[in-house]
CSV table of C-alpha atoms in Angstrom, one decimal:
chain,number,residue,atom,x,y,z
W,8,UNK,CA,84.2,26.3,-12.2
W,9,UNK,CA,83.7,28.1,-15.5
W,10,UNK,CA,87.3,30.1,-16.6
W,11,UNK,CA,85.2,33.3,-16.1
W,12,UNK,CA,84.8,33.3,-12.9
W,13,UNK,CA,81.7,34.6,-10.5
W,14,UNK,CA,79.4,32.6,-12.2
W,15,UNK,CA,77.7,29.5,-10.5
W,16,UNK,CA,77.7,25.7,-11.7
W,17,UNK,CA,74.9,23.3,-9.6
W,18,UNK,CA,75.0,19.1,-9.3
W,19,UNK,CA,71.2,19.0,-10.7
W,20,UNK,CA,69.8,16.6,-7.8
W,21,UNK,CA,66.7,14.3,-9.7
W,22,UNK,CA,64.7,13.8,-7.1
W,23,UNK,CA,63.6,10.7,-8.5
W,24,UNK,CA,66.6,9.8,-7.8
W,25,UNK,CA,67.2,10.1,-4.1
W,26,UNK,CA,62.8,10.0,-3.0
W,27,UNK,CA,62.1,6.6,-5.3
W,28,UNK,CA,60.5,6.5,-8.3
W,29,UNK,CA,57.2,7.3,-7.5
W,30,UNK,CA,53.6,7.3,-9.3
W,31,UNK,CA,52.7,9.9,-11.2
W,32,UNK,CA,50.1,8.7,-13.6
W,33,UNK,CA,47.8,10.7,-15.3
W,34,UNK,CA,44.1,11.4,-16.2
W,35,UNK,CA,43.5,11.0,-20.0
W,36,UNK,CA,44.0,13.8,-22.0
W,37,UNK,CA,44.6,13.0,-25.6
W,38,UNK,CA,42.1,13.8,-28.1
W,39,UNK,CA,39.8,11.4,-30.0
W,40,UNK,CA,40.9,8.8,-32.4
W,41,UNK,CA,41.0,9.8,-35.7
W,42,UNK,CA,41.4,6.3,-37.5
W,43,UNK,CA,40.2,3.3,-37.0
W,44,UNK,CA,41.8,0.6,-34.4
W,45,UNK,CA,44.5,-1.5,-36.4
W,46,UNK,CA,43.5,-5.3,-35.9
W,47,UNK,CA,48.1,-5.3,-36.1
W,48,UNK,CA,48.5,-3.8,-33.1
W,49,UNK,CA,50.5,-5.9,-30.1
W,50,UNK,CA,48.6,-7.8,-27.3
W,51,UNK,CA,45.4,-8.6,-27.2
W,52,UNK,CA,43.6,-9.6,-23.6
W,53,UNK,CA,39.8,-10.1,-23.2
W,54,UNK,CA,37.9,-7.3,-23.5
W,55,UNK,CA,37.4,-6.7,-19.8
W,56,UNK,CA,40.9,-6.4,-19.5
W,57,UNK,CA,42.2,-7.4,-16.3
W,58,UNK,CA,45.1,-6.5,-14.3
W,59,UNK,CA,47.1,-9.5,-15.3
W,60,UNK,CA,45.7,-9.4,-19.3
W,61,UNK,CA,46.4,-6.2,-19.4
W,62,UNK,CA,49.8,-6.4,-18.5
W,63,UNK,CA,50.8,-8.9,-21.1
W,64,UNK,CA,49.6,-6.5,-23.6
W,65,UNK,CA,50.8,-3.8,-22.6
W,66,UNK,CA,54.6,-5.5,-22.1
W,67,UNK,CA,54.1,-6.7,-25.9
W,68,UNK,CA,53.4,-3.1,-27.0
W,69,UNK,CA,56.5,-2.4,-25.3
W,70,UNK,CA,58.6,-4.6,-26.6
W,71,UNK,CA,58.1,-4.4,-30.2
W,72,UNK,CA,58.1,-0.7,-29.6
W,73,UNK,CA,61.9,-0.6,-28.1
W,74,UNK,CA,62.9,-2.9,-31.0
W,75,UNK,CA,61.5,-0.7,-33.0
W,76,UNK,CA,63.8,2.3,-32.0
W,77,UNK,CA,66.5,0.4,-32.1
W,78,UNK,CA,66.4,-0.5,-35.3
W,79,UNK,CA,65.1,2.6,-36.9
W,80,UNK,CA,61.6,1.4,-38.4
W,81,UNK,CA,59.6,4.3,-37.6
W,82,UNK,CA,55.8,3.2,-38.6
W,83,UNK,CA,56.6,0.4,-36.2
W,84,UNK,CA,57.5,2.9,-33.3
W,85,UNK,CA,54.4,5.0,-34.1
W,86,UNK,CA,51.6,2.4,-34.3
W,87,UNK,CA,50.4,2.3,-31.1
W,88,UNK,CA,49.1,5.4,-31.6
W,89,UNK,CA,47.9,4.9,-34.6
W,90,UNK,CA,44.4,7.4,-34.8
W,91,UNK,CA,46.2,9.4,-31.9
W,92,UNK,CA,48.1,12.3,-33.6
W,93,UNK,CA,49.3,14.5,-31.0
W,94,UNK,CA,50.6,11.4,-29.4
W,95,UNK,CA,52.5,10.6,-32.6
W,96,UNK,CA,53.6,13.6,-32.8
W,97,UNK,CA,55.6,13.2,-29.7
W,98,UNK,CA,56.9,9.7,-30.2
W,99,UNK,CA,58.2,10.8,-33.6
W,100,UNK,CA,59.7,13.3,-32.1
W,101,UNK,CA,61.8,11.2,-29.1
W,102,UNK,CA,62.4,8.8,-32.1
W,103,UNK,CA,64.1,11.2,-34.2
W,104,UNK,CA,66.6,12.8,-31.2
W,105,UNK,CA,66.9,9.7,-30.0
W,106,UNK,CA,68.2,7.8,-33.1
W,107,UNK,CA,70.5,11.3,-33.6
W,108,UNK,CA,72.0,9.9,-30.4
W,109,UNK,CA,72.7,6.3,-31.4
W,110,UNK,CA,70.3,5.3,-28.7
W,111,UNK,CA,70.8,1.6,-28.2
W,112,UNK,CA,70.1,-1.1,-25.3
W,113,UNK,CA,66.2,0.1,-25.1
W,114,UNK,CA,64.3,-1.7,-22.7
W,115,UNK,CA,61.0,-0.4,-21.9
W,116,UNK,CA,58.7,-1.8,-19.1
W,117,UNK,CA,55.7,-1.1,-16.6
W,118,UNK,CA,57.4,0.5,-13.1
W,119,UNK,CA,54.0,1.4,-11.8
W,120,UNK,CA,50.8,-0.4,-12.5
W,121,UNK,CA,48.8,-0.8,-14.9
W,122,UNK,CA,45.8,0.9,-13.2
W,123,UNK,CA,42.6,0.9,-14.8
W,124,UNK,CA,40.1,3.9,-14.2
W,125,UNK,CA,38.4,6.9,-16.1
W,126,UNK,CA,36.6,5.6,-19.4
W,127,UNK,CA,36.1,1.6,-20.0
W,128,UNK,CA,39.2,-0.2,-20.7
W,129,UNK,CA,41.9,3.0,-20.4
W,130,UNK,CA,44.6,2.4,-18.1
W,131,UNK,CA,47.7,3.8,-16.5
W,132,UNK,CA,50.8,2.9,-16.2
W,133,UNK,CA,54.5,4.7,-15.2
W,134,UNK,CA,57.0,3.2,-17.9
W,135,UNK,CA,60.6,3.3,-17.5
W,136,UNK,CA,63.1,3.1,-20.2
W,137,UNK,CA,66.3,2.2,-20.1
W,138,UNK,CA,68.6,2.9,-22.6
W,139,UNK,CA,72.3,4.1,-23.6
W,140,UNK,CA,73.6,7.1,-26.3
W,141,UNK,CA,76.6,6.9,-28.1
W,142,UNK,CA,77.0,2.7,-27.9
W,143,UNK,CA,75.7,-0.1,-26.2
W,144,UNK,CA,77.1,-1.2,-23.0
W,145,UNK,CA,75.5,0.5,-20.5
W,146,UNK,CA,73.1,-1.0,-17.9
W,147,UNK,CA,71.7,1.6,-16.1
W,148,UNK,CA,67.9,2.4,-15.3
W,149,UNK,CA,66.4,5.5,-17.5
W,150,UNK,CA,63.6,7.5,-16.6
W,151,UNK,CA,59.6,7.3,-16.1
W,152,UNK,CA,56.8,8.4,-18.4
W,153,UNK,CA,52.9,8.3,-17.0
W,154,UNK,CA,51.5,6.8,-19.9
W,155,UNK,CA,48.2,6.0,-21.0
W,156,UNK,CA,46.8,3.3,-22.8
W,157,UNK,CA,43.0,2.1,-24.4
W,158,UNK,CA,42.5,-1.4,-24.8
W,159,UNK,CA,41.0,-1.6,-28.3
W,160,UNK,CA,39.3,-4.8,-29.9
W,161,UNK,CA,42.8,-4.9,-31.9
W,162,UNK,CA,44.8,-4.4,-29.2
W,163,UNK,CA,46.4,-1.5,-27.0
W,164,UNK,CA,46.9,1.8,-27.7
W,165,UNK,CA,48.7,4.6,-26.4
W,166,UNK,CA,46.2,7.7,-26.2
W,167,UNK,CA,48.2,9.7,-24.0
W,168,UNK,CA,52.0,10.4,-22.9
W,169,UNK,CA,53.7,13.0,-20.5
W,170,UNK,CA,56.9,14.0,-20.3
W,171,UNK,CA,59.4,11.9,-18.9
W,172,UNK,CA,60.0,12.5,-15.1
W,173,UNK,CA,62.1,15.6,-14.0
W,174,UNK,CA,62.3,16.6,-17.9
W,175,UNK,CA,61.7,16.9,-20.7
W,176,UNK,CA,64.9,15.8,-21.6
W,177,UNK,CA,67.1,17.2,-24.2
W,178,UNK,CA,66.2,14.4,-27.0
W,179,UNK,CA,61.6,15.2,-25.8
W,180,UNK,CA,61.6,18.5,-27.3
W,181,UNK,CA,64.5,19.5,-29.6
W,182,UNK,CA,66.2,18.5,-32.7
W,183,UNK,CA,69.4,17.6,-32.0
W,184,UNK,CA,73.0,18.0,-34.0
W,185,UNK,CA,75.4,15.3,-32.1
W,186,UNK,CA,78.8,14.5,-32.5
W,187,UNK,CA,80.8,11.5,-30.9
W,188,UNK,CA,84.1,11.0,-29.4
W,189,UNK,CA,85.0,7.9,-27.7
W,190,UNK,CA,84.1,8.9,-24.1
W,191,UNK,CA,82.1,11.9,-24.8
W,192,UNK,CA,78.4,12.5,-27.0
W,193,UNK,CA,78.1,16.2,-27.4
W,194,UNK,CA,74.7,17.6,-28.4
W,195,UNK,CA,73.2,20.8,-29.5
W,196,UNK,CA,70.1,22.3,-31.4
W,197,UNK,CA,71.2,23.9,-35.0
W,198,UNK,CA,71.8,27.4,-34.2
W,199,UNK,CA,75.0,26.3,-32.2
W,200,UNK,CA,75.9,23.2,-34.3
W,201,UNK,CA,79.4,25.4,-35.3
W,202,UNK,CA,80.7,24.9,-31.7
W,203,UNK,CA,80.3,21.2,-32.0
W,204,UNK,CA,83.7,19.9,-32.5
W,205,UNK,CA,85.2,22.8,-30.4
W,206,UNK,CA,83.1,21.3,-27.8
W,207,UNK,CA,84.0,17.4,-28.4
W,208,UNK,CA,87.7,18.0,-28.4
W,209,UNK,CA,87.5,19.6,-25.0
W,210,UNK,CA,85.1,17.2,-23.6
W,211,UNK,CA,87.1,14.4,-24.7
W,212,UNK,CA,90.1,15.9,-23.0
W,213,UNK,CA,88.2,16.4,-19.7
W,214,UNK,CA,86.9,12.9,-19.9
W,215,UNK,CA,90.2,11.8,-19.0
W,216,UNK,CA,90.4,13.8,-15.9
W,217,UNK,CA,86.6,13.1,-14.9
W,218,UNK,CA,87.6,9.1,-15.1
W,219,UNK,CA,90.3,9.6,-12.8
W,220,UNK,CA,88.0,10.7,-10.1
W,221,UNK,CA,85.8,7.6,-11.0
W,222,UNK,CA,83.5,5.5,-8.2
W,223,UNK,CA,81.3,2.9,-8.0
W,224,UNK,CA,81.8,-0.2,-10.3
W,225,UNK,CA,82.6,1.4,-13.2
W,226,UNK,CA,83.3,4.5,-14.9
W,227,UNK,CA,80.5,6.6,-16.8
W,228,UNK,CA,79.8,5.1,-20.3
W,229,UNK,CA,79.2,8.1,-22.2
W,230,UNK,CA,79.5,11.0,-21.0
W,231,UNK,CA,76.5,13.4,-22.7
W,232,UNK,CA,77.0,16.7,-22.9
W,233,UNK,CA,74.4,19.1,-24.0
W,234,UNK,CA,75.0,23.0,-25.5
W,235,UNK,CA,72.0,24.6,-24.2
W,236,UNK,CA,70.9,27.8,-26.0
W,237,UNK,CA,68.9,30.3,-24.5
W,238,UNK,CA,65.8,28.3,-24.6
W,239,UNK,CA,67.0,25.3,-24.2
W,240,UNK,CA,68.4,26.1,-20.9
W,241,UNK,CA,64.4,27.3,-19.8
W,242,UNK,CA,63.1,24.6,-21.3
W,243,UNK,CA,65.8,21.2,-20.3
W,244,UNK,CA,65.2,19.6,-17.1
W,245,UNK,CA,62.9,20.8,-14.3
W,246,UNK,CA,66.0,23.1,-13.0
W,247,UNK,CA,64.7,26.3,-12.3
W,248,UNK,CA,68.0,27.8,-12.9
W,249,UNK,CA,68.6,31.4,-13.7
W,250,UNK,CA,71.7,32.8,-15.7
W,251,UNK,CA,74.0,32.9,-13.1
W,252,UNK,CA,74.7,29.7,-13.2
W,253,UNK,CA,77.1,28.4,-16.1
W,254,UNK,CA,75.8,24.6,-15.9
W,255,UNK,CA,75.1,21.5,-14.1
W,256,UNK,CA,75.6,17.2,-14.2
W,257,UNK,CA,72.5,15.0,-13.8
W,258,UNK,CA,73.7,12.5,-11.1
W,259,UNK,CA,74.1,8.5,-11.3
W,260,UNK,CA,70.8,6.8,-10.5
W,261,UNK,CA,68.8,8.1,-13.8
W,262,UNK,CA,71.3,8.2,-17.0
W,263,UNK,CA,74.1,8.4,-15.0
W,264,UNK,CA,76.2,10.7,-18.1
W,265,UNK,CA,73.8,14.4,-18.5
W,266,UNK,CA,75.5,17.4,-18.6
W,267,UNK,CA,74.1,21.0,-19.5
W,268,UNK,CA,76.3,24.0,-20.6
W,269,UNK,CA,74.6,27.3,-21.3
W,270,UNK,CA,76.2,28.8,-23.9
W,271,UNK,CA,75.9,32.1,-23.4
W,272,UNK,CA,77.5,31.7,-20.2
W,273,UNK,CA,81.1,32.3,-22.1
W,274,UNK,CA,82.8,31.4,-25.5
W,275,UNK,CA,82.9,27.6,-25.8
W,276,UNK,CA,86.5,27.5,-26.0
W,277,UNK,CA,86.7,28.6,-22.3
W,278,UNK,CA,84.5,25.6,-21.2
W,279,UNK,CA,87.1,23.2,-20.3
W,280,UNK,CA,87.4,24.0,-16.6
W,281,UNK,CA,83.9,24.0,-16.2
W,282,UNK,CA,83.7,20.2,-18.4
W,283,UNK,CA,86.2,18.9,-16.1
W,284,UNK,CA,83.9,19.9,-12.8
W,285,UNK,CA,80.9,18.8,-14.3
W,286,UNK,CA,81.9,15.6,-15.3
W,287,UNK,CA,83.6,14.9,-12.2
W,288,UNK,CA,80.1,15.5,-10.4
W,289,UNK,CA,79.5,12.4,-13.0
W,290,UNK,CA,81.7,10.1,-12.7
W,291,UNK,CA,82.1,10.6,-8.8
W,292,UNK,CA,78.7,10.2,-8.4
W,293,UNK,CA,78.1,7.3,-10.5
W,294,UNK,CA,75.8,4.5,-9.4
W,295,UNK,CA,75.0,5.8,-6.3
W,296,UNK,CA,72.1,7.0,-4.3
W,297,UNK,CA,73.7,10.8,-3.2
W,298,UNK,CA,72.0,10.9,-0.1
W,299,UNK,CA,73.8,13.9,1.2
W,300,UNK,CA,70.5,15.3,1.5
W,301,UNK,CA,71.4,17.8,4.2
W,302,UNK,CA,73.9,19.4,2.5
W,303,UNK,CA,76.6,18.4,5.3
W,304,UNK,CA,79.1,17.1,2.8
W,305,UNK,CA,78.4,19.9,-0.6
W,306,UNK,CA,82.0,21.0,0.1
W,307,UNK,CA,83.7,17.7,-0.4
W,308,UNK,CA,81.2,16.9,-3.7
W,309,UNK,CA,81.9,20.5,-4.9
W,310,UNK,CA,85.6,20.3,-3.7
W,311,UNK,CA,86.3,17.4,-5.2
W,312,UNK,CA,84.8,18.8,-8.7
W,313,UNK,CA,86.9,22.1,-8.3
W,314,UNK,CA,90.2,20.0,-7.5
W,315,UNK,CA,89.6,18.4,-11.3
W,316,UNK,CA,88.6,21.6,-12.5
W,317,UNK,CA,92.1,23.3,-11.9
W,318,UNK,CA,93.7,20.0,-13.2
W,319,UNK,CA,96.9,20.4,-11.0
W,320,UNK,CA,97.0,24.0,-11.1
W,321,UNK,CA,99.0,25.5,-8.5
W,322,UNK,CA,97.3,26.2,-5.1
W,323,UNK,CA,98.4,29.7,-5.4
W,324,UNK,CA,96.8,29.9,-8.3
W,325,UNK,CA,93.1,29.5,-8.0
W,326,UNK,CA,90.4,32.1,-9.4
W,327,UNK,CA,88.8,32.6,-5.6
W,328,UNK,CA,91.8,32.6,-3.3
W,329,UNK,CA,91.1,36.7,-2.7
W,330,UNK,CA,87.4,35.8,-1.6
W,331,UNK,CA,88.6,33.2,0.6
W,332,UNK,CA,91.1,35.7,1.8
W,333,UNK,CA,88.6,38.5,2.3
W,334,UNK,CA,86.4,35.7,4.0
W,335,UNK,CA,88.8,34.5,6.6
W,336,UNK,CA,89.8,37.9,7.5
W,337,UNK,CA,87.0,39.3,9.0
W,338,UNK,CA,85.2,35.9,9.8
W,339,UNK,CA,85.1,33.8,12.9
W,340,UNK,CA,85.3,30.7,10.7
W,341,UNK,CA,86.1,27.9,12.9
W,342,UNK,CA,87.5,24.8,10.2
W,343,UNK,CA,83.7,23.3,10.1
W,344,UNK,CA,83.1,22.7,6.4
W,345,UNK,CA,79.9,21.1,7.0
W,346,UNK,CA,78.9,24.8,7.2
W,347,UNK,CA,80.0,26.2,4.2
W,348,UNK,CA,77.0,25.3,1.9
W,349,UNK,CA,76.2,28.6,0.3
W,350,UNK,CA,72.8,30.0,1.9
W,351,UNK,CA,69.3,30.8,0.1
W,352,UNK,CA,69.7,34.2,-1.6
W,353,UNK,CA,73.5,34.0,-1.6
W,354,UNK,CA,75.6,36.7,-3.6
W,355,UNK,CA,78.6,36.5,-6.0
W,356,UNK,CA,81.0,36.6,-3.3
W,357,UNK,CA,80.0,34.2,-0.8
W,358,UNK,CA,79.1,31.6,-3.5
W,359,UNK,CA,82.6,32.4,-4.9
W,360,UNK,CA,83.6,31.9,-1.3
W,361,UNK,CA,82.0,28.9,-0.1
W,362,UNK,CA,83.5,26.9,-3.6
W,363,UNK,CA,86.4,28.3,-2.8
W,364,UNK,CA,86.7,26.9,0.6
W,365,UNK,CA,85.0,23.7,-0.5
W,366,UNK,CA,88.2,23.5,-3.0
W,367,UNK,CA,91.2,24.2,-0.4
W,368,UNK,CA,89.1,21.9,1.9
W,369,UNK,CA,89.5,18.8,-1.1
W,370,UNK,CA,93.1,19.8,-1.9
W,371,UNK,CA,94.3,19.7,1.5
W,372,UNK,CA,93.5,16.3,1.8
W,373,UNK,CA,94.4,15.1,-1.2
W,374,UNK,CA,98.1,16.7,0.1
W,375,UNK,CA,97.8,15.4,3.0
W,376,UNK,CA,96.5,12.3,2.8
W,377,UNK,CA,96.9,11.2,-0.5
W,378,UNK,CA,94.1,10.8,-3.4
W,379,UNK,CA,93.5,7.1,-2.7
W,380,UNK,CA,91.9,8.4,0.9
W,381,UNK,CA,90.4,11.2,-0.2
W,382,UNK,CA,88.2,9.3,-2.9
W,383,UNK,CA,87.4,7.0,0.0
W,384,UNK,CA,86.3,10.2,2.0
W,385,UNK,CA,84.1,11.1,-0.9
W,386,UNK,CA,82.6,6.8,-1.1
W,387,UNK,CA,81.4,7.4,2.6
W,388,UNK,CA,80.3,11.4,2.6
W,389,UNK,CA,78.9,11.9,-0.5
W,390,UNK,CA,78.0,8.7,-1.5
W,391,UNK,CA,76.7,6.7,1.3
W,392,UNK,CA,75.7,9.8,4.2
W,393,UNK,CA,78.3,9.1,6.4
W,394,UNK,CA,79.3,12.0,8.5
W,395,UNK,CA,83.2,13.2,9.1
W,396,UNK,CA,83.5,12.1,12.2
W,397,UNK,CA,82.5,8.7,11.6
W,398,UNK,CA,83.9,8.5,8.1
W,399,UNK,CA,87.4,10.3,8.8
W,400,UNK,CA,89.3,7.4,10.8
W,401,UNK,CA,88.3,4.5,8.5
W,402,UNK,CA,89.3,6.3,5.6
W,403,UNK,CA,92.1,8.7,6.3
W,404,UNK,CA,93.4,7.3,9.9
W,405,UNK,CA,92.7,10.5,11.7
W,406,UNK,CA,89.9,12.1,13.7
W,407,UNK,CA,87.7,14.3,11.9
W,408,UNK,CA,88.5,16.9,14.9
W,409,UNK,CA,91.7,16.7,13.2
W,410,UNK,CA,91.1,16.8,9.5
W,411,UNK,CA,89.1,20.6,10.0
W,412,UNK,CA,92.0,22.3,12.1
W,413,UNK,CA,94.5,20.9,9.7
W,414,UNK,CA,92.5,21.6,6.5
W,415,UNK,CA,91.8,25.1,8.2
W,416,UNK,CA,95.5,25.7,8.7
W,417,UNK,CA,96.1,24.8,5.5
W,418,UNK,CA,93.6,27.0,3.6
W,419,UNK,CA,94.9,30.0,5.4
W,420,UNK,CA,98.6,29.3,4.1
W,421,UNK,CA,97.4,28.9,0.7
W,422,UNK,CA,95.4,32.6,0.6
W,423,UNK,CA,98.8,34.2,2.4
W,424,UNK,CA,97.5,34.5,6.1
């Protein structure tokens, strides 16, 4: 958590991510060309355009245009939408965060479609890009955009694009300041460009705690970490968050490396508690589905980001030991951490409790039964759905029966009952 305490931080679950990746095309929208169709322009089917013709095309188009962003040539990005201006308007504008970025790797393709429908020779089609920030390297799948396209007597055009799914990203509607590390890219608008390297140097040291906590097949390649002003943090993502909450991680299945940080949740130089949970949520979660849809296992995802976030910190020591305290004082609270998931409508103090017991919950097992176990508690909870009582004698040689009166025992020594 954030070092000022009482404020909330949220894993941001893409629900592309978890539900599939599925269609959202859209009915044209753009306005009327206002040039002429440019005999140049990539793919070039018969003019019924069928399914398969228009396909090829479109996969040319798409092609040329992701070499086109990775190289920086501009008029080459923008020409398939060439007479289309509020279309270029937003290309240019993904071109010109994204190059900030040192986008690289960009492969775009069809996911869905194409579908033809509406006017003659307009179709539909959901495009995903893949792509890295910061270096090459990455490998991981990016995002969907319902796009549409007009089949021209010079090719295809694009005559209308949405934003990408669960955004707009950071790099779809602002200009961006960046500055790289070697793990970290750290991102803002102007306004809070100053923080910047304040920012970097914590991230970079946090970084080194969030690997350590590291699953799947490989760490996180970059970890991104955007400053979100006030705007920004309306306007990034489909979060619906409200200011109580300091930030959130976007999990592995779509870039695999987002972070958000409000900053006017505290002075940037207080961040690094709340850099080390987030990118935990990362790097724990990378390249895997999260299917702990239920919510049956939120204490050992959020425990596990609290344990990085107090970096070794004494037990005695943590910011929400006297809620816990208060909690288990006048509570019949049994040990099942399954049930600690903080409610709908939750105040300060049982959000500040339920972390709290999610945390004394992740460090009793890491004291217990060691780090290597607890990280394979985390592979079969969080990642893969498995419940305690299935997953607790494969990976920590006990009964689950046993983990929650221990783990309760344990919490109640470390708050002084």
């Amino acid at each position: 958590m954030s070092e000022i305490r009482g404020r909330r931080v949220v894993l941001a679950v893409v629900a592309a991510a978890l539900l599939g990746l599925a269609a959202c095309t859209t009915t044209p929208s753009a306005g009327s060309p206002t040039a002429a169709a440019d005999p140049s322009a990539n793919g070039s089917p018969s003019p019924t355009a069928p399914d398969a013709a228009a396909k090829a095309g479109i996969d040319a188009l798409l092609q040329a245009q992701s070499a086109a962003l990775v190289k920086g040539d501009l008029a080459a990005f923008l020409a398939p939408a060439a007479g289309y201006p509020e279309v270029e308007k937003v290309l240019k504008q993904r071109f010109t965060a994204l190059r900030a970025l040192r986008v690289a790797d960009v492969k775009q393709s069809i996911a869905i479609g194409p579908l033809s429908g509406g006017p003659p020779d307009w179709w539909t089609a959901d495009i995903a890009m893949a792509y890295c920030l910061g270096a090459p390297g990455c490998g991981t799948p990016g995002p969907l955009t319902a796009t549409t396209f007009l089949h021209t007597p010079g090719g295809f055009r694009i005559v209308d694009i949405e934003q990408t799914s669960d955004g707009p990203r950071p790099w779809e509607v602002s200009q961006l300041v960046v500055r790289f590390g070697k793990r970290v890219v750290v991102a803002t608008t102007k306004p809070h460009a100053k923080d910047l390297p304040t920012a970097l140097r914590l991230a970079e040291d946090a970084a080194k705690v969030a690997d350590r906590f590291s699953l799947g097949e490989t760490k996180p390649h970059r970890y991104v970490v955007y400053l979100a002003g006030k705007n920004e943090w309306k306007t990034w993502y489909q979060t619906d968050l409200d200011d109580s909450y300091d930030g959130y991680a976007v999990p592995g299945l779509i870039e695999g490396s987002d972070l958000v940080l409000r900053m006017d949740a505290s002075p940037i130089g207080e961040s690094a508690m709340l850099l080390r949970h987030e990118m935990t949520h990362v790097a724990s979660g990378a390249n895997a589905a999260l299917t702990d849809i239920d919510g049956s296992a939120w204490w050992l995802d959020e425990g596990l980001a609290e344990l990085a976030g107090e970096n070794g910190a004494a037990v005695r020591d943590y910011g929400w030991r006297d809620e816990v305290r208060r909690y288990l004082g006048r509570s019949r609270y049994d040990g099942d951490l399954s049930t600690v998931y903080p409610r709908e409508n939750a105040n300060d103090e049982e959000i500040s409790t339920s972390y709290g017991l999610a945390y004394y919950g992740a460090r009793c097992i890491d004291d217990t039964y060691g780090r290597k176990k607890l990280m394979a508690l985390v592979d079969a909870m969080v990642r893969h759905d498995t419940s305690g009582a299935d997953a607790a004698p494969t990976a920590l040689g006990v009964t689950w029966k046993t983990v929650e009166s221990t783990c309760l025992a344990y919490t109640r020594r470390a708050v002084g009952l």
